[in-house]
XYZ file of C-alpha atoms in Angstrom:
574
model
C -55.748 -50.242 81.205
C -52.660 -52.374 80.693
C -49.462 -50.301 80.805
C -46.484 -50.896 78.580
C -43.303 -50.010 80.445
C -39.846 -49.910 78.886
C -36.725 -49.906 81.049
C -33.356 -48.930 79.591
C -30.469 -50.454 81.549
C -30.539 -53.724 83.408
C -28.129 -53.513 86.332
C -29.003 -52.337 89.874
C -31.582 -49.605 89.258
C -33.217 -51.039 86.141
C -33.413 -54.597 87.462
C -34.819 -53.402 90.782
C -37.491 -51.350 89.004
C -38.460 -54.279 86.755
C -38.825 -56.748 89.616
C -40.929 -54.433 91.767
C -43.091 -53.335 88.854
C -44.093 -56.939 88.396
C -44.743 -57.431 92.102
C -47.044 -54.411 92.051
C -48.716 -54.957 88.656
C -49.158 -58.451 87.302
C -50.806 -57.163 84.115
C -48.208 -54.616 82.943
C -46.125 -55.360 79.860
C -42.500 -54.834 80.899
C -39.577 -54.784 78.466
C -36.018 -54.293 79.710
C -33.277 -53.363 77.225
C -29.616 -53.988 78.025
C -27.028 -53.322 75.347
C -24.514 -55.672 76.962
C -24.763 -59.451 77.137
C -25.555 -59.584 80.864
C -28.356 -58.257 83.030
C -28.567 -57.800 86.797
C -24.877 -58.535 87.269
C -22.728 -57.713 90.280
C -20.533 -54.948 88.895
C -19.113 -54.315 92.376
C -17.643 -57.807 92.204
C -15.773 -57.265 88.945
C -12.366 -56.380 90.485
C -12.438 -59.630 92.452
C -13.053 -61.617 89.278
C -10.113 -59.987 87.490
C -7.765 -60.982 90.325
C -9.138 -64.507 90.662
C -10.780 -64.123 94.076
C -14.070 -64.928 92.327
C -13.164 -67.723 89.954
C -16.595 -68.541 88.499
C -17.855 -65.764 86.227
C -21.405 -67.117 86.473
C -21.505 -66.076 90.143
C -21.473 -62.451 88.984
C -24.757 -62.938 87.126
C -27.471 -62.538 89.740
C -30.284 -63.248 87.279
C -30.218 -64.288 83.646
C -32.755 -63.069 81.079
C -34.413 -66.480 81.372
C -34.614 -66.105 85.168
C -36.266 -62.731 84.771
C -38.839 -64.106 82.369
C -39.627 -67.216 84.405
C -39.906 -65.436 87.749
C -41.134 -61.962 86.850
C -42.521 -62.379 83.322
C -40.256 -59.526 82.160
C -39.117 -59.466 78.532
C -35.369 -58.906 78.906
C -33.588 -58.137 75.649
C -29.817 -58.236 75.969
C -27.433 -57.008 73.274
C -30.087 -54.534 72.220
C -29.313 -50.836 72.509
C -31.854 -48.023 72.610
C -30.533 -45.435 70.182
C -33.098 -42.677 70.681
C -36.251 -41.702 72.516
C -39.190 -40.042 70.732
C -41.017 -38.378 73.591
C -43.831 -36.989 71.491
C -44.560 -40.293 69.806
C -43.939 -42.413 72.881
C -41.458 -44.682 71.088
C -37.844 -45.790 71.298
C -35.582 -46.810 68.442
C -33.644 -49.987 69.171
C -30.565 -51.527 67.556
C -30.369 -55.315 67.947
C -26.810 -56.620 67.910
C -28.252 -60.128 67.769
C -29.928 -59.620 64.366
C -28.293 -56.446 63.106
C -31.736 -54.882 62.629
C -33.146 -51.596 63.911
C -36.759 -51.315 65.049
C -39.099 -49.165 67.144
C -41.028 -50.025 70.283
C -43.789 -47.929 71.787
C -44.229 -47.244 75.499
C -46.624 -45.714 77.994
C -43.933 -45.224 80.623
C -40.157 -45.161 80.212
C -37.556 -45.768 82.937
C -33.985 -44.646 82.257
C -31.337 -46.582 84.182
C -28.240 -46.235 81.979
C -25.816 -45.841 84.899
C -22.460 -44.124 84.640
C -19.686 -44.531 82.118
C -15.939 -44.463 82.803
C -14.291 -41.130 82.209
C -11.916 -41.434 79.258
C -9.416 -38.569 79.373
C -8.073 -37.185 76.132
C -4.670 -38.850 76.497
C -2.442 -40.043 73.689
C -2.277 -43.839 73.749
C -5.399 -44.432 75.797
C -6.726 -46.803 73.115
C -3.733 -49.157 73.241
C -4.570 -52.836 73.700
C -2.935 -53.025 77.119
C -4.992 -50.131 78.501
C -8.199 -51.294 80.201
C -11.303 -49.900 81.886
C -13.686 -51.828 84.108
C -17.452 -51.443 83.970
C -18.970 -54.667 82.642
C -18.414 -58.415 82.761
C -16.811 -58.369 79.270
C -14.375 -55.707 80.560
C -13.458 -57.962 83.488
C -13.100 -60.983 81.210
C -10.751 -59.023 78.959
C -8.500 -58.077 81.892
C -8.576 -61.593 83.321
C -7.711 -63.102 79.944
C -4.769 -60.720 79.523
C -3.416 -61.576 82.974
C -3.771 -65.308 82.361
C -2.175 -65.238 78.905
C 0.424 -62.445 79.057
C 1.515 -62.950 82.663
C 2.317 -59.264 83.242
C 4.835 -58.491 85.969
C 3.706 -54.925 86.607
C 0.605 -52.779 86.339
C -0.258 -49.112 86.712
C -3.648 -48.089 88.045
C -4.643 -44.541 87.158
C -7.050 -43.275 89.781
C -7.221 -43.898 93.507
C -10.952 -44.230 94.036
C -12.723 -47.407 95.112
C -12.312 -49.196 91.780
C -8.651 -48.229 91.497
C -7.782 -49.396 95.002
C -9.753 -52.630 94.638
C -8.013 -53.320 91.341
C -4.621 -52.650 92.961
C -5.373 -55.207 95.664
C -6.523 -57.842 93.207
C -3.642 -57.286 90.806
C -1.150 -57.595 93.661
C -2.898 -60.765 94.808
C -2.398 -62.081 91.260
C 1.370 -61.614 91.667
C 1.642 -58.302 89.791
C 3.596 -55.297 91.082
C 1.267 -52.295 91.264
C 1.649 -48.527 91.120
C -1.332 -46.217 91.733
C -1.180 -42.759 90.165
C -3.627 -40.208 91.609
C -4.127 -36.543 90.703
C -5.169 -35.665 94.262
C -3.033 -35.889 97.394
C -4.918 -38.920 98.704
C -6.757 -42.121 97.837
C -10.478 -42.763 98.454
C -11.742 -39.180 98.352
C -14.950 -39.762 100.397
C -12.741 -40.025 103.494
C -10.602 -37.122 104.642
C -6.865 -36.817 104.070
C -5.682 -37.845 107.524
C -7.889 -40.963 107.503
C -6.656 -41.813 104.015
C -3.076 -41.594 105.293
C -3.768 -44.690 107.396
C -4.638 -46.496 104.168
C -1.578 -45.073 102.403
C 0.837 -46.406 105.040
C -0.862 -49.806 104.976
C -0.782 -50.107 101.173
C 2.859 -49.083 101.052
C 3.660 -51.749 103.625
C 1.880 -54.271 101.400
C 4.105 -53.283 98.481
C 1.862 -50.936 96.489
C 3.672 -47.856 95.161
C 1.695 -44.621 95.439
C 2.221 -41.499 93.317
C 0.145 -38.453 94.309
C -0.482 -35.018 92.806
C 0.360 -36.338 89.369
C -1.532 -36.888 86.131
C -0.927 -38.936 83.026
C 0.052 -37.010 79.908
C 0.597 -39.851 77.424
C 0.873 -43.625 77.091
C 3.134 -45.345 74.579
C 4.343 -48.815 73.699
C 7.986 -49.155 74.706
C 9.318 -52.598 73.887
C 7.639 -55.194 76.062
C 5.986 -52.635 78.317
C 4.115 -49.331 78.371
C 5.824 -46.032 79.087
C 3.439 -43.781 80.993
C 4.493 -40.153 80.890
C 3.376 -38.147 83.899
C 3.498 -34.411 84.437
C 6.327 -35.243 86.861
C 8.516 -37.937 85.346
C 7.383 -41.289 83.938
C 6.800 -44.896 84.927
C 6.751 -48.221 83.098
C 4.197 -51.016 83.375
C 3.083 -54.086 81.452
C -0.578 -53.085 81.658
C -2.636 -50.095 82.699
C -6.062 -49.786 84.320
C -7.886 -46.493 83.819
C -10.010 -45.844 86.903
C -10.206 -42.069 86.939
C -13.896 -41.914 87.744
C -17.273 -42.042 86.077
C -19.805 -39.605 84.698
C -23.567 -39.886 84.146
C -24.383 -41.698 80.917
C -27.134 -39.316 79.915
C -26.728 -38.959 76.142
C -30.186 -40.463 75.500
C -31.779 -38.084 77.982
C -29.955 -35.101 76.492
C -31.005 -36.040 72.957
C -34.587 -36.357 74.188
C -34.351 -32.811 75.641
C -34.931 -33.913 79.215
C -33.759 -31.470 81.854
C -30.128 -32.072 82.924
C -27.787 -30.353 85.348
C -24.456 -28.829 84.312
C -22.646 -32.147 84.890
C -25.052 -34.095 82.714
C -27.091 -35.620 85.543
C -30.765 -36.192 84.771
C -32.866 -34.001 87.043
C -35.629 -35.927 88.805
C -38.165 -35.273 91.515
C -38.384 -37.265 94.762
C -40.694 -39.732 92.948
C -37.908 -40.265 90.354
C -39.944 -38.567 87.612
C -37.986 -36.502 85.062
C -39.104 -33.283 83.385
C -41.326 -35.506 81.218
C -44.179 -36.947 83.350
C -44.050 -40.250 81.441
C -40.292 -40.776 81.910
C -38.525 -41.771 85.114
C -34.783 -42.072 85.798
C -32.770 -43.832 88.483
C -29.191 -44.665 89.429
C -25.848 -43.075 88.656
C -27.218 -41.054 85.722
C -29.473 -38.854 87.853
C -29.064 -35.822 90.048
C -30.507 -36.283 93.502
C -30.118 -34.541 96.846
C -27.681 -35.132 99.681
C -29.587 -36.503 102.689
C -27.441 -34.532 105.149
C -27.100 -31.133 103.470
C -29.786 -31.225 100.737
C -27.221 -30.116 98.130
C -27.509 -31.651 94.668
C -25.217 -34.511 93.660
C -24.853 -37.741 91.708
C -23.512 -41.008 93.077
C -22.557 -44.292 91.443
C -23.646 -46.547 94.291
C -25.607 -49.770 93.892
C -27.616 -49.390 97.115
C -29.157 -46.019 96.260
C -29.770 -47.126 92.655
C -31.724 -50.156 93.837
C -33.815 -48.053 96.222
C -34.495 -45.499 93.494
C -35.621 -48.307 91.180
C -38.088 -49.451 93.838
C -39.449 -45.941 94.294
C -39.808 -45.371 90.537
C -41.778 -48.628 90.286
C -43.979 -47.613 93.182
C -44.621 -44.178 91.667
C -45.529 -45.703 88.304
C -48.033 -47.947 90.095
C -49.636 -45.051 91.979
C -47.901 -45.355 95.349
C -47.008 -42.175 97.225
C -43.298 -42.859 97.743
C -40.418 -40.409 97.730
C -36.650 -40.775 97.762
C -35.126 -38.911 100.723
C -31.624 -38.515 99.338
C -28.211 -40.137 99.185
C -26.220 -40.505 102.388
C -23.142 -41.837 100.607
C -22.618 -44.864 102.831
C -19.761 -46.868 101.350
C -16.998 -49.266 102.340
C -13.935 -50.559 100.563
C -11.848 -53.653 101.288
C -8.067 -53.180 101.088
C -6.523 -56.599 101.680
C -7.632 -57.257 105.284
C -8.184 -53.560 106.035
C -11.449 -51.689 105.480
C -12.244 -47.995 105.036
C -15.849 -46.874 105.401
C -17.722 -43.598 105.421
C -21.235 -42.250 105.651
C -22.676 -38.747 105.537
C -20.467 -35.789 104.704
C -16.710 -35.484 105.176
C -14.810 -32.506 106.545
C -13.922 -31.287 103.057
C -17.634 -30.888 102.329
C -18.352 -29.283 105.700
C -15.669 -26.677 105.019
C -16.859 -26.046 101.480
C -20.412 -25.469 102.693
C -19.191 -23.251 105.566
C -20.977 -25.389 108.130
C -20.502 -24.709 111.844
C -19.031 -28.114 112.596
C -16.545 -29.834 114.848
C -14.725 -33.150 114.605
C -13.311 -35.840 116.857
C -10.975 -38.808 116.520
C -10.798 -42.044 118.458
C -8.788 -45.255 118.229
C -10.630 -48.232 119.701
C -10.084 -52.010 119.595
C -12.614 -53.874 117.471
C -13.389 -56.178 120.409
C -12.281 -56.693 124.009
C -8.537 -56.108 124.227
C -7.980 -59.224 126.307
C -9.637 -61.431 123.704
C -7.095 -62.630 121.103
C -6.877 -60.716 117.831
C -7.989 -57.250 118.936
C -6.945 -54.538 116.460
C -7.546 -50.813 116.596
C -9.847 -48.923 114.301
C -9.670 -45.179 113.741
C -12.975 -43.301 113.820
C -13.620 -39.706 112.815
C -16.915 -37.965 113.489
C -18.184 -34.735 111.926
C -20.968 -33.090 113.906
C -22.877 -29.846 114.267
C -21.086 -27.682 116.808
C -24.324 -26.179 118.121
C -26.508 -29.206 118.801
C -24.185 -32.185 118.263
C -26.189 -33.646 115.386
C -24.103 -36.258 113.597
C -23.259 -35.165 110.036
C -20.692 -37.734 108.944
C -18.486 -40.578 110.101
C -15.414 -42.389 108.821
C -13.815 -45.577 110.079
C -10.561 -47.230 109.024
C -9.368 -50.490 110.495
C -9.860 -54.195 110.242
C -12.596 -56.499 111.513
C -15.769 -54.731 112.632
C -15.399 -51.511 110.632
C -18.499 -52.299 108.570
C -20.887 -52.725 111.473
C -19.681 -49.549 113.216
C -20.140 -47.469 110.078
C -23.592 -49.018 109.610
C -24.512 -47.841 113.105
C -23.310 -44.336 112.234
C -25.296 -44.446 108.981
C -28.422 -45.404 110.906
C -27.781 -42.645 113.427
C -27.461 -40.033 110.676
C -30.650 -41.281 109.012
C -32.438 -40.978 112.336
C -31.157 -37.463 113.055
C -29.239 -38.561 116.147
C -26.597 -36.575 118.026
C -23.150 -37.585 119.238
C -24.625 -37.756 122.741
C -27.105 -40.339 121.484
C -24.190 -42.472 120.243
C -22.874 -42.771 123.768
C -26.258 -43.978 124.987
C -26.723 -46.714 122.381
C -26.959 -50.180 123.862
C -25.040 -52.344 121.406
C -24.310 -56.057 121.449
C -21.366 -57.043 123.617
C -19.360 -60.212 124.062
C -15.542 -60.303 124.149
C -15.114 -61.755 120.614
C -17.334 -59.056 119.091
C -16.994 -55.810 120.994
C -16.197 -54.164 124.312
C -18.630 -53.108 127.001
C -17.932 -49.606 125.703
C -18.245 -50.169 121.962
C -16.129 -48.068 119.564
C -19.380 -46.306 118.600
C -19.998 -45.403 122.246
C -16.383 -44.287 122.689
C -16.600 -42.039 119.630
C -19.840 -40.544 120.961
C -18.382 -39.917 124.434
C -15.297 -38.257 122.949
C -17.307 -35.927 120.709
C -19.759 -35.131 123.507
C -16.927 -34.169 125.859
C -15.760 -31.565 123.353
C -19.321 -30.455 122.613
C -20.049 -29.891 126.319
C -16.760 -28.076 126.938
C -15.234 -30.797 129.104
C -12.155 -30.773 126.904
C -10.601 -28.378 124.418
C -9.043 -30.138 121.452
C -6.338 -29.266 119.001
C -5.689 -31.352 115.920
C -2.880 -32.887 113.893
C -2.802 -29.929 111.484
C -2.367 -27.464 114.376
C 0.800 -29.066 115.754
C 3.337 -27.460 113.433
C 1.984 -23.982 114.208
C 2.325 -24.273 117.977
C 4.986 -21.846 119.246
C 8.190 -23.392 120.553
C 9.349 -20.179 122.225
C 8.139 -20.978 125.728
C 4.921 -19.000 125.462
C 2.942 -22.244 125.659
C 3.682 -25.500 127.479
C 3.895 -28.684 125.392
C 3.488 -31.883 127.385
C 3.589 -35.534 126.283
C 1.852 -37.706 128.913
C 2.917 -41.089 127.526
C 5.182 -43.222 129.647
C 8.945 -42.720 129.444
C 9.557 -45.750 127.262
C 7.003 -44.628 124.669
C 8.427 -41.121 124.730
C 11.997 -42.306 124.219
C 10.893 -44.126 121.074
C 10.088 -40.811 119.380
C 8.169 -37.674 120.255
C 6.719 -34.587 118.639
C 9.244 -31.785 118.440
C 9.179 -29.537 121.510
C 6.999 -31.703 123.769
C 8.464 -32.559 127.182
C 7.538 -35.803 128.933
C 5.405 -35.895 132.072
C 3.786 -39.346 132.274
C 0.092 -39.266 133.123
C 0.529 -41.046 136.432
C 2.979 -38.325 137.527
C 0.898 -35.376 136.372
C -0.406 -34.372 139.807
C 3.079 -34.472 141.340
C 4.346 -32.344 138.455
C 1.775 -29.572 138.530
C 4.198 -27.310 140.360
C 6.449 -27.430 137.285
C 3.742 -25.905 135.095
C 2.820 -22.241 134.789
C -0.899 -21.510 135.127
C -0.410 -18.324 133.116
C 0.558 -20.260 129.986
C -1.706 -22.613 127.977
C -0.828 -26.313 128.146
C -0.970 -28.469 125.013
C -1.072 -32.175 125.792
C -0.485 -35.220 123.634
C -0.540 -38.951 124.269
C -0.752 -41.972 121.982
C -4.413 -41.749 120.900
C -5.942 -38.898 122.910
C -7.438 -40.870 125.829
C -4.656 -40.330 128.384
C -4.417 -36.751 127.155
C -8.097 -36.293 127.975
C -7.550 -37.623 131.502
C -4.588 -35.276 131.979
C -6.640 -32.400 130.592
C -9.404 -33.022 133.100
C -6.887 -33.079 135.957
C -5.141 -29.861 134.932
C -8.391 -28.115 134.083
C -9.560 -28.635 137.654
C -6.343 -27.103 138.935
C -7.007 -23.953 136.939
C -4.962 -24.530 133.770
C -6.025 -23.669 130.235
C -5.518 -27.058 128.571
C -5.772 -28.425 125.025
C -5.638 -32.114 124.083
C -4.353 -33.530 120.785
C -7.358 -35.357 119.324
C -6.247 -38.675 117.856
C -2.914 -38.297 119.636
C 0.582 -39.013 118.392
C -0.682 -42.070 116.525
C -2.750 -40.005 114.097
C -0.149 -37.241 113.880
C 2.733 -39.615 113.102
C 0.600 -41.350 110.450
C -0.095 -38.095 108.640
C 3.347 -36.595 109.325
C 5.667 -39.606 109.604
C 9.232 -39.371 110.908
C 11.618 -37.698 110.559
C 9.252 -34.715 110.414
C 7.231 -35.950 113.396
C 10.060 -37.294 115.527
C 12.416 -35.333 117.713
C 15.933 -36.752 118.001
C 16.456 -34.813 121.235
C 13.486 -35.183 123.606
C 12.914 -32.103 125.752
C 14.332 -32.676 129.268
C 12.206 -32.175 132.347
C 13.159 -30.192 135.378
C 13.610 -32.124 138.615
C 10.258 -33.073 140.118
C 9.131 -31.405 143.286
C 7.044 -33.781 145.410
C 4.183 -31.412 145.960
C 0.609 -32.329 145.106
C -1.602 -29.230 145.340
C -5.288 -29.348 146.205
C -7.803 -29.323 143.364
C -9.572 -26.061 142.761
C -13.273 -26.052 143.622
C -15.558 -26.405 140.600
């Protein structure tokens, strides 16, 4: 029997479902409704069109309705909006903006792929002509046209998620001064605060102004610019981009009495079937499970939406396929920097009361002796009992994407941090080091997991006693130390540590720091074998000074050392 399948929404999830349905069933009648003028467009590329990086709008259209018909024999109807779903009658009511008419269309199977819609806060002035949101190609065209015609000198971006940060970059590249206003204390919430601080310092150095812990209360025209009143003061800008997040666009599903969660996400099974056996749903409008923790969540990510569309198509055609959950793998470009994450972050691990640990490393993206090497920061979250990798974050420059992809694969495969150290990855000086940053991150986490090192972290530093009850040692060289040190830490360079053991009291714990944690680890291993209780600052002074920049992190009066005694004791037997 020939099936008639209607798909509502024609971007990642809907287009993916339509294409695979045809590949699996040449006889099915497939109709795809898209209320906008474009189908299967690259919405992740929209910020780059607004700033001129992508100059040809047509490049954002992956397939036109004509392409879909010619290649897949799918009836794509753009500028036609489904107004309601009659589950009992198996029909949808459609409004055509091309003809102005309303009509009904029957279906055997319905696929909902409406995506997510921008959150529009109830703020006075949000409907002003110089206030924009970004979801579709027409939205991007509107922003681009305003920039080209009005030549604004300044812009405010409300919201520091991926879209907000990408818009800030592209606006600045277009010659516009940018301020980002964020209600949280950080940008890019999938990464943790200390990793985001690396991005904050970089953006500030590029000229982007950042305002945290603040929300917009009203927007008003004020002469030639907008006055944006915040809960703490106000700012002025010539244009404003609202990028405060998205929510599931599930009004059709709600009106059709499909089962939703409390946030409006459409509840589906692993085969993407809703509470109605003849209706499937995919993409940002659904609730699915977290691959790592199995908690319920929604995510506006193109990759998962496309995979869900494939699985829905397979299920409709009788294949036994199930979606295993969202891992949340994502990356964002920030000028020539990148920030990537996969799996869960530490905020989630804490919220779920998981028994986890974390590690930090700073590694060059390729061999240090090859020109152009730049460090990337990596944070791992792992199960404290068995070392299973739960999440990873990487911030840096070239090579961040491939490292995070390796971590994503490792999480999908249930690998441990010990497994990361054993991975044999491609090496040549222009691309990596013999010990890849992935390997280095795995070794560092494994050392803590196996008890070869005890770590303390950037947030522990301020609580360390400075009353002499513990010993605080900076093992960087003297020149590094003189350039600024953490308050209370005395300098014993790593290469002098054995000659200086007599200065240290075995009855008092020793807290060690270095630049990134590597020399501190070496010093920790030395002192541990001489019978000291030692703790190493994971991520070192580099991470600490990024999160807690001077003057808070710097000591104007480095702690003096006592005169060295040239005595090198014998190592204790292990």
